[in-house]
Amino acid sequence: MTRVVVALDSFKGSVTAADAAAALAAGWRAAVAGVEIALRPMADGGEGTVAAFAAAVAGAERVPVTVRGPAGRMVDASWLRLPDGTGVVELASTSGIELLGDERRPWDADTLGFGQAAVAALDAGVPRLVLGIGSSASTDGGAGFLTALGARLLDESGASVAPGARGLAEVASVDMSDLRPLPAGGVVVLSDVTNPLLGADGAAAVFGPQKGLDADGVARAESGLARLAALVDVDPATPGAGAAGGTGFALRLWGAELRPGAAEVADLIGLRDAVHDADVVVTGEGAYDGQSAAGKVPSFVARLAAEAGIPVALVAGRIAPDADTAAFAASVSLTDLAGSAEASLADPARWLHAAGAALAARF
């Protein structure tokens, strides 16, 4: 009997990791008999992190919370309480770019909602926090998160600066006297990138355009982030400090530990053992491009499979022309299957089902 492990990330803004894995598995089973499929929905700190933990850990409990989202409106979200009491909070569902739809607010979006959700978990008495920080809508250096936890970013007159990247241009001091302490068990941050805060590989230069910054805006945001960094005792070159518009930097300032998100989630769900028992592994995400090799789920799963000597296939909504797919024994683009990106996005479950059937024939 062929043993298949399906370890997909979410197809951002389209289908969750769990639903994507289920649709692909259904297509595989419909195409061939005698297959054993283990579903291991994945995440790397971005969208779907809470869902991946919820699917993997028996007894995990979602706790609803209402926070101020990146558009300035209240949004309903949740954090997750694991059986050992650990709280899991993700930025994507509280301060994430998907919450803006087609809108972009490069100067005024912030991470306050993410901080409010973390505070709700702390108020509930969690002994430890796990924070996923991908998919940010802002380049605020984590200022909103720090504000929610009690810090104050002040201008030269002693007044609080404006929210978002806009306020960083005026910050003259950071008052952390009322900052909430870390929980007793500490805070682990899951991130899919290792970028520093500043420079050509930093938060503004690399990720700012995704959030709506033009070339002049990138330079202005960079200046604001540098201004913030000069006021506190954290090295802006720390790997991961530039994650989520600089939220990684703020979390280091709080005292949190940054870790590769995909590896942490994989450990939780027992992915390594599942891969070693497999004949084929399937991984993927919404868009596989030149950045996917830097800590994203598909590259991580491909390395696990290579270590075990197991062939691995890639399924993505779109595979960019610059993407290196040499690590994969097969690759399937939903856009190619559907005939267009619009058709693929309109019914991702249908095309994931078709991708499963195609891979069944291949393997």
mmCIF file of C-alpha atoms in Angstrom:
data_model
loop_
_atom_site.group_PDB
_atom_site.id
_atom_site.type_symbol
_atom_site.label_atom_id
_atom_site.label_comp_id
_atom_site.label_asym_id
_atom_site.label_seq_id
_atom_site.Cartn_x
_atom_site.Cartn_y
_atom_site.Cartn_z
ATOM 1 C CA MET A 1 0.000 0.000 0.000
ATOM 2 C CA THR A 2 1.334 3.431 -0.973
ATOM 3 C CA ARG A 3 1.782 5.738 2.020
ATOM 4 C CA VAL A 4 1.427 9.453 1.333
ATOM 5 C CA VAL A 5 2.009 12.368 3.693
ATOM 6 C CA VAL A 6 0.277 15.633 2.752
ATOM 7 C CA ALA A 7 1.923 18.594 4.490
ATOM 8 C CA LEU A 8 0.538 21.721 2.834
ATOM 9 C CA ASP A 9 0.649 25.261 4.135
ATOM 10 C CA SER A 10 -2.450 27.433 3.713
ATOM 11 C CA PHE A 11 -3.092 28.914 0.269
ATOM 12 C CA LYS A 12 -3.186 32.448 1.614
ATOM 13 C CA GLY A 13 -6.562 34.142 1.335
ATOM 14 C CA SER A 14 -7.955 31.143 -0.526
ATOM 15 C CA VAL A 15 -8.071 27.904 1.497
ATOM 16 C CA THR A 16 -6.756 26.777 4.877
ATOM 17 C CA ALA A 17 -3.967 24.235 5.184
ATOM 18 C CA ALA A 18 -6.347 21.638 6.632
ATOM 19 C CA ASP A 19 -8.944 22.096 3.878
ATOM 20 C CA ALA A 20 -6.258 22.117 1.172
ATOM 21 C CA ALA A 21 -4.771 18.860 2.456
ATOM 22 C CA ALA A 22 -8.197 17.223 2.650
ATOM 23 C CA ALA A 23 -9.111 18.239 -0.916
ATOM 24 C CA LEU A 24 -5.832 16.958 -2.344
ATOM 25 C CA ALA A 25 -6.143 13.678 -0.451
ATOM 26 C CA ALA A 26 -9.693 13.197 -1.745
ATOM 27 C CA GLY A 27 -8.469 13.612 -5.305
ATOM 28 C CA TRP A 28 -5.679 11.084 -4.781
ATOM 29 C CA ARG A 29 -8.057 8.523 -3.254
ATOM 30 C CA ALA A 30 -10.567 9.016 -6.067
ATOM 31 C CA ALA A 31 -7.874 8.276 -8.640
ATOM 32 C CA VAL A 32 -6.348 5.135 -7.140
ATOM 33 C CA ALA A 33 -7.253 2.498 -4.593
ATOM 34 C CA GLY A 34 -4.954 1.141 -1.928
ATOM 35 C CA VAL A 35 -3.422 4.344 -0.606
ATOM 36 C CA GLU A 36 -2.841 5.416 2.984
ATOM 37 C CA ILE A 37 -2.782 9.201 3.376
ATOM 38 C CA ALA A 38 -1.624 11.017 6.506
ATOM 39 C CA LEU A 39 -2.722 14.649 6.694
ATOM 40 C CA ARG A 40 -0.266 16.991 8.390
ATOM 41 C CA PRO A 41 -1.468 20.563 7.706
ATOM 42 C CA MET A 42 1.442 22.924 8.210
ATOM 43 C CA ALA A 43 2.190 26.561 8.997
ATOM 44 C CA ASP A 44 5.319 28.627 9.425
ATOM 45 C CA GLY A 45 4.103 31.399 11.696
ATOM 46 C CA GLY A 46 1.839 33.132 9.203
ATOM 47 C CA GLU A 47 -1.780 32.638 8.295
ATOM 48 C CA GLY A 48 -3.082 29.292 9.555
ATOM 49 C CA THR A 49 -0.721 28.890 12.500
ATOM 50 C CA VAL A 50 -3.520 28.728 15.065
ATOM 51 C CA ALA A 51 -5.471 26.367 12.801
ATOM 52 C CA ALA A 52 -2.450 24.060 12.422
ATOM 53 C CA PHE A 53 -2.004 23.833 16.184
ATOM 54 C CA ALA A 54 -5.746 23.316 16.675
ATOM 55 C CA ALA A 55 -5.747 20.446 14.180
ATOM 56 C CA ALA A 56 -2.652 18.821 15.648
ATOM 57 C CA VAL A 57 -3.243 19.008 19.396
ATOM 58 C CA ALA A 58 -6.130 17.077 20.922
ATOM 59 C CA GLY A 59 -7.963 19.133 23.514
ATOM 60 C CA ALA A 60 -6.829 22.532 22.204
ATOM 61 C CA GLU A 61 -9.442 25.206 22.859
ATOM 62 C CA ARG A 62 -10.124 28.304 20.781
ATOM 63 C CA VAL A 63 -10.783 31.399 22.891
ATOM 64 C CA PRO A 64 -12.619 34.234 21.072
ATOM 65 C CA VAL A 65 -11.235 37.757 21.260
ATOM 66 C CA THR A 66 -12.166 41.076 19.641
ATOM 67 C CA VAL A 67 -9.292 43.401 18.717
ATOM 68 C CA ARG A 68 -8.621 46.509 16.669
ATOM 69 C CA GLY A 69 -7.574 45.319 13.230
ATOM 70 C CA PRO A 70 -5.189 46.948 10.763
ATOM 71 C CA ALA A 71 -7.987 48.935 9.116
ATOM 72 C CA GLY A 72 -8.819 50.566 12.461
ATOM 73 C CA ARG A 73 -12.023 48.549 12.841
ATOM 74 C CA MET A 74 -12.769 45.902 15.446
ATOM 75 C CA VAL A 75 -12.332 42.327 14.212
ATOM 76 C CA ASP A 76 -13.334 39.017 15.741
ATOM 77 C CA ALA A 77 -10.433 36.595 16.140
ATOM 78 C CA SER A 78 -9.312 33.920 18.571
ATOM 79 C CA TRP A 79 -6.276 32.633 20.371
ATOM 80 C CA LEU A 80 -5.693 28.995 21.208
ATOM 81 C CA ARG A 81 -5.216 27.429 24.624
ATOM 82 C CA LEU A 82 -3.279 24.155 24.481
ATOM 83 C CA PRO A 83 -3.877 21.417 27.083
ATOM 84 C CA ASP A 84 -0.698 22.393 28.964
ATOM 85 C CA GLY A 85 -1.981 25.975 29.229
ATOM 86 C CA THR A 86 0.227 27.456 26.513
ATOM 87 C CA GLY A 87 -1.437 30.253 24.547
ATOM 88 C CA VAL A 88 -0.999 30.425 20.767
ATOM 89 C CA VAL A 89 -1.640 33.769 19.072
ATOM 90 C CA GLU A 90 -1.129 34.645 15.404
ATOM 91 C CA LEU A 91 -0.596 38.046 13.877
ATOM 92 C CA ALA A 92 -2.324 37.113 10.609
ATOM 93 C CA SER A 93 -5.826 36.920 12.097
ATOM 94 C CA THR A 94 -5.447 40.020 14.264
ATOM 95 C CA SER A 95 -3.189 42.470 12.387
ATOM 96 C CA GLY A 96 -2.709 40.656 9.089
ATOM 97 C CA ILE A 97 -2.742 41.977 5.556
ATOM 98 C CA GLU A 98 -5.587 39.661 4.516
ATOM 99 C CA LEU A 99 -7.874 41.583 6.873
ATOM 100 C CA LEU A 100 -7.516 44.599 4.579
ATOM 101 C CA GLY A 101 -8.860 42.863 1.484
ATOM 102 C CA ASP A 102 -7.722 44.883 -1.536
ATOM 103 C CA GLU A 103 -7.015 47.951 0.625
ATOM 104 C CA ARG A 104 -3.492 48.893 1.721
ATOM 105 C CA ARG A 105 -2.695 51.204 4.644
ATOM 106 C CA PRO A 106 1.111 51.442 4.556
ATOM 107 C CA TRP A 107 1.329 54.338 7.012
ATOM 108 C CA ASP A 108 -1.550 53.737 9.404
ATOM 109 C CA ALA A 109 -1.937 49.948 9.758
ATOM 110 C CA ASP A 110 -0.275 48.657 12.905
ATOM 111 C CA THR A 111 0.121 45.598 15.144
ATOM 112 C CA LEU A 112 -2.046 46.791 18.036
ATOM 113 C CA GLY A 113 -4.626 44.027 17.537
ATOM 114 C CA PHE A 114 -1.937 41.358 17.702
ATOM 115 C CA GLY A 115 -0.780 42.830 20.991
ATOM 116 C CA GLN A 116 -4.345 42.983 22.305
ATOM 117 C CA ALA A 117 -4.822 39.269 21.581
ATOM 118 C CA ALA A 118 -1.546 38.472 23.364
ATOM 119 C CA VAL A 119 -2.682 40.550 26.349
ATOM 120 C CA ALA A 120 -5.991 38.646 26.421
ATOM 121 C CA ALA A 121 -4.057 35.384 26.640
ATOM 122 C CA LEU A 122 -1.825 36.790 29.391
ATOM 123 C CA ASP A 123 -4.873 38.038 31.292
ATOM 124 C CA ALA A 124 -6.279 34.497 31.079
ATOM 125 C CA GLY A 125 -3.202 33.272 32.931
ATOM 126 C CA VAL A 126 -1.304 31.383 30.220
ATOM 127 C CA PRO A 127 2.108 30.234 31.540
ATOM 128 C CA ARG A 128 3.721 30.442 28.077
ATOM 129 C CA LEU A 129 3.034 32.089 24.740
ATOM 130 C CA VAL A 130 3.693 30.909 21.195
ATOM 131 C CA LEU A 131 3.337 33.754 18.704
ATOM 132 C CA GLY A 132 3.122 33.387 14.915
ATOM 133 C CA ILE A 133 4.151 36.582 13.152
ATOM 134 C CA GLY A 134 3.750 36.171 9.384
ATOM 135 C CA SER A 135 1.380 38.068 7.058
ATOM 136 C CA SER A 136 1.612 41.506 8.641
ATOM 137 C CA ALA A 137 -0.277 44.469 7.161
ATOM 138 C CA SER A 138 2.140 47.057 8.544
ATOM 139 C CA THR A 139 5.735 48.232 8.799
ATOM 140 C CA ASP A 140 5.386 49.668 12.297
ATOM 141 C CA GLY A 141 8.363 47.897 13.871
ATOM 142 C CA GLY A 142 5.956 46.171 16.259
ATOM 143 C CA ALA A 143 5.103 49.535 17.840
ATOM 144 C CA GLY A 144 1.417 48.642 18.067
ATOM 145 C CA PHE A 145 2.206 45.353 19.776
ATOM 146 C CA LEU A 146 4.417 47.102 22.326
ATOM 147 C CA THR A 147 1.744 49.740 22.924
ATOM 148 C CA ALA A 148 -0.853 47.068 23.687
ATOM 149 C CA LEU A 149 1.539 45.585 26.240
ATOM 150 C CA GLY A 150 1.956 48.908 28.027
ATOM 151 C CA ALA A 151 4.946 50.566 26.351
ATOM 152 C CA ARG A 152 4.727 54.184 25.220
ATOM 153 C CA LEU A 153 6.412 55.582 22.105
ATOM 154 C CA LEU A 154 6.771 59.305 22.638
ATOM 155 C CA ASP A 155 7.685 62.317 20.514
ATOM 156 C CA GLU A 156 9.926 65.152 21.644
ATOM 157 C CA SER A 157 7.052 66.819 23.535
ATOM 158 C CA GLY A 158 6.311 63.630 25.500
ATOM 159 C CA ALA A 159 3.089 62.858 23.622
ATOM 160 C CA SER A 160 2.348 59.438 22.147
ATOM 161 C CA VAL A 161 3.215 59.189 18.458
ATOM 162 C CA ALA A 162 0.655 58.271 15.820
ATOM 163 C CA PRO A 163 -0.009 54.578 15.185
ATOM 164 C CA GLY A 164 1.662 52.700 12.372
ATOM 165 C CA ALA A 165 4.767 53.507 10.355
ATOM 166 C CA ARG A 166 3.634 57.142 10.300
ATOM 167 C CA GLY A 167 4.426 57.596 13.980
ATOM 168 C CA LEU A 168 7.971 56.217 13.778
ATOM 169 C CA ALA A 169 9.145 59.398 12.045
ATOM 170 C CA GLU A 170 8.421 61.318 15.270
ATOM 171 C CA VAL A 171 9.493 58.847 17.964
ATOM 172 C CA ALA A 172 12.065 60.345 20.332
ATOM 173 C CA SER A 173 11.862 57.977 23.316
ATOM 174 C CA VAL A 174 10.416 54.616 24.329
ATOM 175 C CA ASP A 175 9.003 54.286 27.839
ATOM 176 C CA MET A 176 8.825 50.624 28.842
ATOM 177 C CA SER A 177 8.247 51.146 32.562
ATOM 178 C CA ASP A 178 4.709 49.714 32.314
ATOM 179 C CA LEU A 179 5.508 46.961 29.785
ATOM 180 C CA ARG A 180 3.904 43.645 30.709
ATOM 181 C CA PRO A 181 6.493 41.073 31.821
ATOM 182 C CA LEU A 182 6.958 37.838 29.933
ATOM 183 C CA PRO A 183 4.933 34.892 31.254
ATOM 184 C CA ALA A 184 6.868 32.517 33.500
ATOM 185 C CA GLY A 185 7.396 29.969 30.709
ATOM 186 C CA GLY A 186 8.603 32.582 28.244
ATOM 187 C CA VAL A 187 7.532 33.520 24.725
ATOM 188 C CA VAL A 188 8.482 31.661 21.552
ATOM 189 C CA VAL A 189 8.033 33.492 18.255
ATOM 190 C CA LEU A 190 7.468 31.534 15.047
ATOM 191 C CA SER A 191 8.597 33.273 11.882
ATOM 192 C CA ASP A 192 9.130 32.248 8.280
ATOM 193 C CA VAL A 193 11.871 34.797 7.525
ATOM 194 C CA THR A 194 15.335 35.658 8.842
ATOM 195 C CA ASN A 195 15.582 39.220 7.518
ATOM 196 C CA PRO A 196 17.175 41.917 9.685
ATOM 197 C CA LEU A 197 15.271 45.057 10.593
ATOM 198 C CA LEU A 198 17.226 47.464 8.389
ATOM 199 C CA GLY A 199 19.060 47.623 5.090
ATOM 200 C CA ALA A 200 18.605 46.119 1.643
ATOM 201 C CA ASP A 201 17.303 42.867 3.163
ATOM 202 C CA GLY A 202 15.295 44.613 5.877
ATOM 203 C CA ALA A 203 11.627 44.986 6.698
ATOM 204 C CA ALA A 204 10.941 48.108 4.628
ATOM 205 C CA ALA A 205 13.023 47.257 1.558
ATOM 206 C CA VAL A 206 11.885 43.666 1.129
ATOM 207 C CA PHE A 207 8.340 43.611 2.476
ATOM 208 C CA GLY A 208 7.265 47.282 2.371
ATOM 209 C CA PRO A 209 6.064 47.186 -1.251
ATOM 210 C CA GLN A 210 3.694 44.319 -0.394
ATOM 211 C CA LYS A 211 2.135 46.613 2.177
ATOM 212 C CA GLY A 212 1.704 49.524 -0.220
ATOM 213 C CA LEU A 213 4.963 51.467 0.102
ATOM 214 C CA ASP A 214 6.426 53.026 -3.043
ATOM 215 C CA ALA A 215 10.174 53.712 -3.400
ATOM 216 C CA ASP A 216 9.966 56.984 -1.476
ATOM 217 C CA GLY A 217 7.797 55.308 1.143
ATOM 218 C CA VAL A 218 10.321 52.503 1.618
ATOM 219 C CA ALA A 219 13.036 55.094 2.334
ATOM 220 C CA ARG A 220 10.797 56.944 4.802
ATOM 221 C CA ALA A 221 9.761 53.733 6.569
ATOM 222 C CA GLU A 222 13.411 52.650 6.753
ATOM 223 C CA SER A 223 14.269 55.945 8.395
ATOM 224 C CA GLY A 224 11.501 55.496 10.951
ATOM 225 C CA LEU A 225 12.584 51.956 11.790
ATOM 226 C CA ALA A 226 16.185 53.133 12.181
ATOM 227 C CA ARG A 227 14.991 55.907 14.487
ATOM 228 C CA LEU A 228 13.209 53.333 16.668
ATOM 229 C CA ALA A 229 16.197 50.992 16.677
ATOM 230 C CA ALA A 230 18.509 53.752 17.864
ATOM 231 C CA LEU A 231 16.404 54.228 21.003
ATOM 232 C CA VAL A 232 16.461 50.688 22.392
ATOM 233 C CA ASP A 233 19.024 48.035 23.222
ATOM 234 C CA VAL A 234 18.313 45.407 20.554
ATOM 235 C CA ASP A 235 20.569 44.694 17.599
ATOM 236 C CA PRO A 236 18.587 45.467 14.420
ATOM 237 C CA ALA A 237 20.771 42.948 12.556
ATOM 238 C CA THR A 238 19.315 40.075 14.610
ATOM 239 C CA PRO A 239 18.015 37.420 12.186
ATOM 240 C CA GLY A 240 14.232 37.683 12.093
ATOM 241 C CA ALA A 241 14.108 41.237 13.475
ATOM 242 C CA GLY A 242 12.620 42.367 10.166
ATOM 243 C CA ALA A 243 9.856 39.765 10.191
ATOM 244 C CA ALA A 244 6.283 41.066 9.988
ATOM 245 C CA GLY A 245 7.246 44.668 9.315
ATOM 246 C CA GLY A 246 9.719 44.704 12.202
ATOM 247 C CA THR A 247 7.488 42.950 14.731
ATOM 248 C CA GLY A 248 10.304 40.465 15.273
ATOM 249 C CA PHE A 249 12.419 43.380 16.501
ATOM 250 C CA ALA A 250 9.764 44.442 19.014
ATOM 251 C CA LEU A 251 9.410 40.896 20.292
ATOM 252 C CA ARG A 252 13.160 40.622 20.846
ATOM 253 C CA LEU A 253 12.907 43.873 22.783
ATOM 254 C CA TRP A 254 10.235 42.275 24.959
ATOM 255 C CA GLY A 255 12.563 39.319 25.562
ATOM 256 C CA ALA A 256 10.946 36.696 23.323
ATOM 257 C CA GLU A 257 12.894 33.980 21.507
ATOM 258 C CA LEU A 258 12.672 33.857 17.701
ATOM 259 C CA ARG A 259 12.544 30.412 16.092
ATOM 260 C CA PRO A 260 11.905 29.081 12.564
ATOM 261 C CA GLY A 261 8.159 28.597 12.406
ATOM 262 C CA ALA A 262 7.959 25.597 10.103
ATOM 263 C CA ALA A 263 10.355 23.553 12.247
ATOM 264 C CA GLU A 264 8.428 24.265 15.453
ATOM 265 C CA VAL A 265 5.061 23.345 13.941
ATOM 266 C CA ALA A 266 6.567 20.209 12.369
ATOM 267 C CA ASP A 267 7.844 19.060 15.756
ATOM 268 C CA LEU A 268 4.414 19.598 17.284
ATOM 269 C CA ILE A 269 2.566 17.534 14.676
ATOM 270 C CA GLY A 270 5.118 14.730 14.404
ATOM 271 C CA LEU A 271 5.901 15.467 10.778
ATOM 272 C CA ARG A 272 9.429 14.046 10.795
ATOM 273 C CA ASP A 273 8.242 10.589 11.920
ATOM 274 C CA ALA A 274 5.400 10.653 9.402
ATOM 275 C CA VAL A 275 7.806 11.506 6.566
ATOM 276 C CA HIS A 276 10.150 8.645 7.501
ATOM 277 C CA ASP A 277 7.233 6.202 7.203
ATOM 278 C CA ALA A 278 6.046 7.572 3.840
ATOM 279 C CA ASP A 279 6.551 6.549 0.220
ATOM 280 C CA VAL A 280 5.671 10.017 -1.099
ATOM 281 C CA VAL A 281 5.406 13.444 0.524
ATOM 282 C CA VAL A 282 3.355 16.317 -0.875
ATOM 283 C CA THR A 283 3.879 19.904 0.237
ATOM 284 C CA GLY A 284 2.927 23.325 -1.071
ATOM 285 C CA GLU A 285 1.516 26.807 -0.567
ATOM 286 C CA GLY A 286 -0.429 29.450 -2.421
ATOM 287 C CA ALA A 287 2.459 31.043 -4.301
ATOM 288 C CA TYR A 288 5.810 29.326 -4.699
ATOM 289 C CA ASP A 289 8.406 31.916 -5.687
ATOM 290 C CA GLY A 290 11.969 33.065 -5.146
ATOM 291 C CA GLN A 291 11.359 33.755 -1.443
ATOM 292 C CA SER A 292 9.939 30.300 -0.737
ATOM 293 C CA ALA A 293 13.359 28.770 -0.120
ATOM 294 C CA ALA A 294 13.970 31.073 2.862
ATOM 295 C CA GLY A 295 12.156 29.241 5.644
ATOM 296 C CA LYS A 296 8.797 28.655 4.002
ATOM 297 C CA VAL A 297 6.927 25.389 4.503
ATOM 298 C CA PRO A 298 7.657 23.744 1.112
ATOM 299 C CA SER A 299 11.423 24.172 1.382
ATOM 300 C CA PHE A 300 11.415 22.893 4.967
ATOM 301 C CA VAL A 301 9.322 19.829 4.116
ATOM 302 C CA ALA A 302 11.497 19.156 1.053
ATOM 303 C CA ARG A 303 14.586 19.080 3.276
ATOM 304 C CA LEU A 304 12.916 16.646 5.690
ATOM 305 C CA ALA A 305 11.975 14.374 2.802
ATOM 306 C CA ALA A 306 15.475 14.574 1.297
ATOM 307 C CA GLU A 307 17.011 13.583 4.635
ATOM 308 C CA ALA A 308 14.740 10.531 4.691
ATOM 309 C CA GLY A 309 15.324 9.692 1.032
ATOM 310 C CA ILE A 310 11.615 10.107 0.229
ATOM 311 C CA PRO A 311 10.429 11.753 -3.018
ATOM 312 C CA VAL A 312 8.528 14.981 -2.513
ATOM 313 C CA ALA A 313 6.039 16.742 -4.765
ATOM 314 C CA LEU A 314 5.075 20.419 -4.824
ATOM 315 C CA VAL A 315 1.547 21.775 -5.272
ATOM 316 C CA ALA A 316 1.064 25.544 -5.436
ATOM 317 C CA GLY A 317 -1.590 27.932 -6.577
ATOM 318 C CA ARG A 318 1.078 29.594 -8.682
ATOM 319 C CA ILE A 319 4.704 28.643 -9.377
ATOM 320 C CA ALA A 320 6.734 31.716 -10.304
ATOM 321 C CA PRO A 321 9.151 31.584 -13.260
ATOM 322 C CA ASP A 322 12.087 32.376 -10.939
ATOM 323 C CA ALA A 323 11.235 29.583 -8.485
ATOM 324 C CA ASP A 324 13.726 26.759 -8.048
ATOM 325 C CA THR A 325 11.801 23.471 -8.093
ATOM 326 C CA ALA A 326 14.839 21.192 -8.437
ATOM 327 C CA ALA A 327 14.198 19.657 -4.994
ATOM 328 C CA PHE A 328 10.830 18.256 -6.103
ATOM 329 C CA ALA A 329 10.184 15.048 -8.002
ATOM 330 C CA ALA A 330 7.036 16.633 -9.443
ATOM 331 C CA SER A 331 5.324 20.007 -9.295
ATOM 332 C CA VAL A 332 1.745 21.016 -10.017
ATOM 333 C CA SER A 333 0.437 24.556 -10.466
ATOM 334 C CA LEU A 334 -3.286 25.027 -9.810
ATOM 335 C CA THR A 335 -3.197 28.014 -12.144
ATOM 336 C CA ASP A 336 -1.973 25.768 -14.944
ATOM 337 C CA LEU A 337 -4.561 23.096 -14.158
ATOM 338 C CA ALA A 338 -7.407 25.608 -14.063
ATOM 339 C CA GLY A 339 -6.242 27.604 -17.072
ATOM 340 C CA SER A 340 -5.978 30.898 -15.197
ATOM 341 C CA ALA A 341 -5.280 32.334 -11.759
ATOM 342 C CA GLU A 342 -8.856 33.597 -11.580
ATOM 343 C CA ALA A 343 -10.320 30.147 -12.187
ATOM 344 C CA SER A 344 -7.962 28.583 -9.669
ATOM 345 C CA LEU A 345 -8.813 31.119 -6.972
ATOM 346 C CA ALA A 346 -12.530 30.815 -7.627
ATOM 347 C CA ASP A 347 -12.594 27.121 -6.670
ATOM 348 C CA PRO A 348 -9.296 26.053 -5.069
ATOM 349 C CA ALA A 349 -10.743 22.849 -3.590
ATOM 350 C CA ARG A 350 -11.697 21.619 -7.067
ATOM 351 C CA TRP A 351 -8.215 22.158 -8.433
ATOM 352 C CA LEU A 352 -6.515 20.713 -5.365
ATOM 353 C CA HIS A 353 -8.660 17.617 -5.918
ATOM 354 C CA ALA A 354 -7.438 17.567 -9.527
ATOM 355 C CA ALA A 355 -3.839 18.012 -8.360
ATOM 356 C CA GLY A 356 -4.227 15.007 -6.058
ATOM 357 C CA ALA A 357 -5.467 12.888 -8.970
ATOM 358 C CA ALA A 358 -2.588 14.056 -11.155
ATOM 359 C CA LEU A 359 -0.012 13.167 -8.514
ATOM 360 C CA ALA A 360 -1.662 9.797 -7.934
ATOM 361 C CA ALA A 361 -1.100 9.022 -11.609
ATOM 362 C CA ARG A 362 2.480 10.244 -11.415
ATOM 363 C CA PHE A 363 3.440 8.192 -8.349
#
